[in-house]
Short mmCIF file of C-alpha atoms in Angstrom, two decimals:
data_model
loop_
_atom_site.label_atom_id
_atom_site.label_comp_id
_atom_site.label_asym_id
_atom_site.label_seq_id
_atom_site.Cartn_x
_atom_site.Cartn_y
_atom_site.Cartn_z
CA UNK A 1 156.40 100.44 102.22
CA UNK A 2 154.36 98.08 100.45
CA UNK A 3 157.19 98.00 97.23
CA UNK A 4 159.32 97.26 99.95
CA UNK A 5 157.08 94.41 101.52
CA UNK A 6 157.15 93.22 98.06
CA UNK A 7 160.56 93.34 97.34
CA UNK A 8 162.02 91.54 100.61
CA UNK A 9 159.32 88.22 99.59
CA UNK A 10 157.69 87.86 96.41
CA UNK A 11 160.79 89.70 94.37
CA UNK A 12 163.22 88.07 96.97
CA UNK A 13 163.60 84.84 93.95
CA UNK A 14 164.69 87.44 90.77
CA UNK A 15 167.56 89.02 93.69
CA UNK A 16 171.02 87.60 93.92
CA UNK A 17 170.17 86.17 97.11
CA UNK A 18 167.01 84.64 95.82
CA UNK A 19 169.00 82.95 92.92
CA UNK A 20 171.93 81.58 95.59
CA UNK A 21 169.28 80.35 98.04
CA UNK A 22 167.40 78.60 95.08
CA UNK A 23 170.79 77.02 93.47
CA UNK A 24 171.82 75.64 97.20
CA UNK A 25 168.57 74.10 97.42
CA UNK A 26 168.96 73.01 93.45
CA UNK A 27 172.29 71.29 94.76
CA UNK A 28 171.37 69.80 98.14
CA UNK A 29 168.52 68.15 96.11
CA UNK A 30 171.41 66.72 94.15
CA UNK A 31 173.56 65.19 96.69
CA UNK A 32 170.47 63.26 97.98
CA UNK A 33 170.13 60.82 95.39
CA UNK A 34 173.51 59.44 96.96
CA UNK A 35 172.18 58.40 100.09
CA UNK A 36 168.46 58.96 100.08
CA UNK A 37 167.24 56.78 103.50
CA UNK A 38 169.92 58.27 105.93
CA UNK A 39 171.13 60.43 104.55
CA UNK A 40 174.94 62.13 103.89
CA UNK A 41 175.53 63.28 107.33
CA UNK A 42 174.91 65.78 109.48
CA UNK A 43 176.74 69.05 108.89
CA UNK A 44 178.06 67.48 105.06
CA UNK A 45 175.85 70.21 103.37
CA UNK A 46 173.74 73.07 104.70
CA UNK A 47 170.89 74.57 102.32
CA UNK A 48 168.40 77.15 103.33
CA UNK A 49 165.28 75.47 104.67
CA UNK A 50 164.63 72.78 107.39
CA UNK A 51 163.03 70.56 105.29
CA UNK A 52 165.78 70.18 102.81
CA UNK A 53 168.55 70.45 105.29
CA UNK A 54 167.10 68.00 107.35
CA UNK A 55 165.96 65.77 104.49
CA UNK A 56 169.72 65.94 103.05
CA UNK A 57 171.44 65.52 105.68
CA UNK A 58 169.38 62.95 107.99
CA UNK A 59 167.32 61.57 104.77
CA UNK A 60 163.93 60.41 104.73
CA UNK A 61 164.32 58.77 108.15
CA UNK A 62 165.12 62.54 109.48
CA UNK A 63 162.88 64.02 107.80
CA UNK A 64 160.05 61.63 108.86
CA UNK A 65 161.28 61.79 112.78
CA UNK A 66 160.94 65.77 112.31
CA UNK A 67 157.61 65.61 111.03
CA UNK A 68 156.66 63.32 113.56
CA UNK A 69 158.04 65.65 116.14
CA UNK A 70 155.36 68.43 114.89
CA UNK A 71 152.74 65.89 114.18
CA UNK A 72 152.34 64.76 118.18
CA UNK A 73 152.17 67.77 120.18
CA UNK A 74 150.00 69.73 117.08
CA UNK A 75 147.15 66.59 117.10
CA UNK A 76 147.48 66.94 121.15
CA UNK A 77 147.05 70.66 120.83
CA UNK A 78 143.96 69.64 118.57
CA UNK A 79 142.24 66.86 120.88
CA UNK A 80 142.70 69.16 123.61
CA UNK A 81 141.09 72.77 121.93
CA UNK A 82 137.51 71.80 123.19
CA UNK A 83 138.38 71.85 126.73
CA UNK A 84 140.38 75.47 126.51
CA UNK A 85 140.06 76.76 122.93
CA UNK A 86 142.04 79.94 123.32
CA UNK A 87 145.40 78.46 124.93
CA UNK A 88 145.54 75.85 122.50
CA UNK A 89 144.59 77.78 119.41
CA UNK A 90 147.79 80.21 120.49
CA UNK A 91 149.99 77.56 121.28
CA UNK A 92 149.02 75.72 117.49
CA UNK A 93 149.67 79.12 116.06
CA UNK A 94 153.15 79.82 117.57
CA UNK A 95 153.90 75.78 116.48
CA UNK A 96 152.37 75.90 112.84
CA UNK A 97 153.71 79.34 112.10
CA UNK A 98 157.25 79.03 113.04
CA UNK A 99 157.30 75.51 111.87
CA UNK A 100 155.99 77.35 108.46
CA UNK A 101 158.82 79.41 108.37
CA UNK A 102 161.26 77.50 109.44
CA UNK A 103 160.67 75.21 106.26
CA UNK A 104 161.03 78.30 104.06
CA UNK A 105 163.75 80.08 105.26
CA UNK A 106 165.63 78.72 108.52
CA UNK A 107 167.73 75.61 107.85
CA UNK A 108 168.08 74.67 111.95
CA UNK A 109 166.44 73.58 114.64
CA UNK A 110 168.86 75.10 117.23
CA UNK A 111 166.25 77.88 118.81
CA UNK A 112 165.50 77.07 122.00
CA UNK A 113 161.87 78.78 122.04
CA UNK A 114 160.77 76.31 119.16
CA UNK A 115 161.66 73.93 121.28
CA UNK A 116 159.38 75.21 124.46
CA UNK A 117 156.82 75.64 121.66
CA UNK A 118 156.68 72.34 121.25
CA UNK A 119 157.07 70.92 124.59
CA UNK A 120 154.58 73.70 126.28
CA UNK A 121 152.06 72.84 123.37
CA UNK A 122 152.75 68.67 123.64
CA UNK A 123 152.43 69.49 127.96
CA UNK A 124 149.74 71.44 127.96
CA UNK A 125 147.18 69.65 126.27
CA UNK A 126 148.15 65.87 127.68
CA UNK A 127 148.94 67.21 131.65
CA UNK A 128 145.86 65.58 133.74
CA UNK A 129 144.06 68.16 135.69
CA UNK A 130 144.18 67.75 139.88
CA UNK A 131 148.32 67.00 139.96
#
């Protein structure tokens, strides 16, 4: 089990699949020095992370707005953790973990529950208590 383990992440680079996912990244890093600020379009090129999907295909501006998009409702989650340490400490994890592998492995945005994540996490901590 543990060669196994092994095999589907560390050795995942030296497989075929490991050397296509690193050459689409090798080539989306490419096309970016063509339009660096916004971008060549959305849907022009799809690699195999967020990061560098978004960062190709939205540019820096993109990229930016999606970190920005993590940033607020992770330092709310943060400001918030004294009052109710366990909800918020979940919530971060769900956020920071998905958001993790998302930027490894999943080049879109498009699952709802990230979404609720990040809107439960962002509502949580900044609702005012009595309404």
């Amino acid at each position: 089990m543990l060669k196994t383990l092994h095999q589907m992440t560390i050795g995942k680079l030296a497989s075929g699949s490991g050397q296509e996912r690193m050459r689409g990244e090798e080539i989306g890093l490419s096309l970016l020095k063509h339009s660096p600020i916004f971008g060549i379009g959305l849907g022009s090129y799809r690699t195999f992370s967020l990061f560098t999907n978004t960062l190709l295909n939205m540019g820096i501006i993109g990229a930016v707005s999606l970190l920005y998009m993590l940033f607020v409702p992770i330092k709310a989650l943060i400001k918030y953790r004294k009052k109710d340490e366990t909800i918020c400490v979940v919530l971060l994890i769900a956020i920071i973990g998905t958001a993790i592998s998302f930027f490894v492995g999943v080049p879109d945005l498009t699952y709802t529950f990230y979404w609720m994540f990040l809107i439960f996490g962002y509502k949580y901590a900044t609702i005012e208590e009595g309404k």
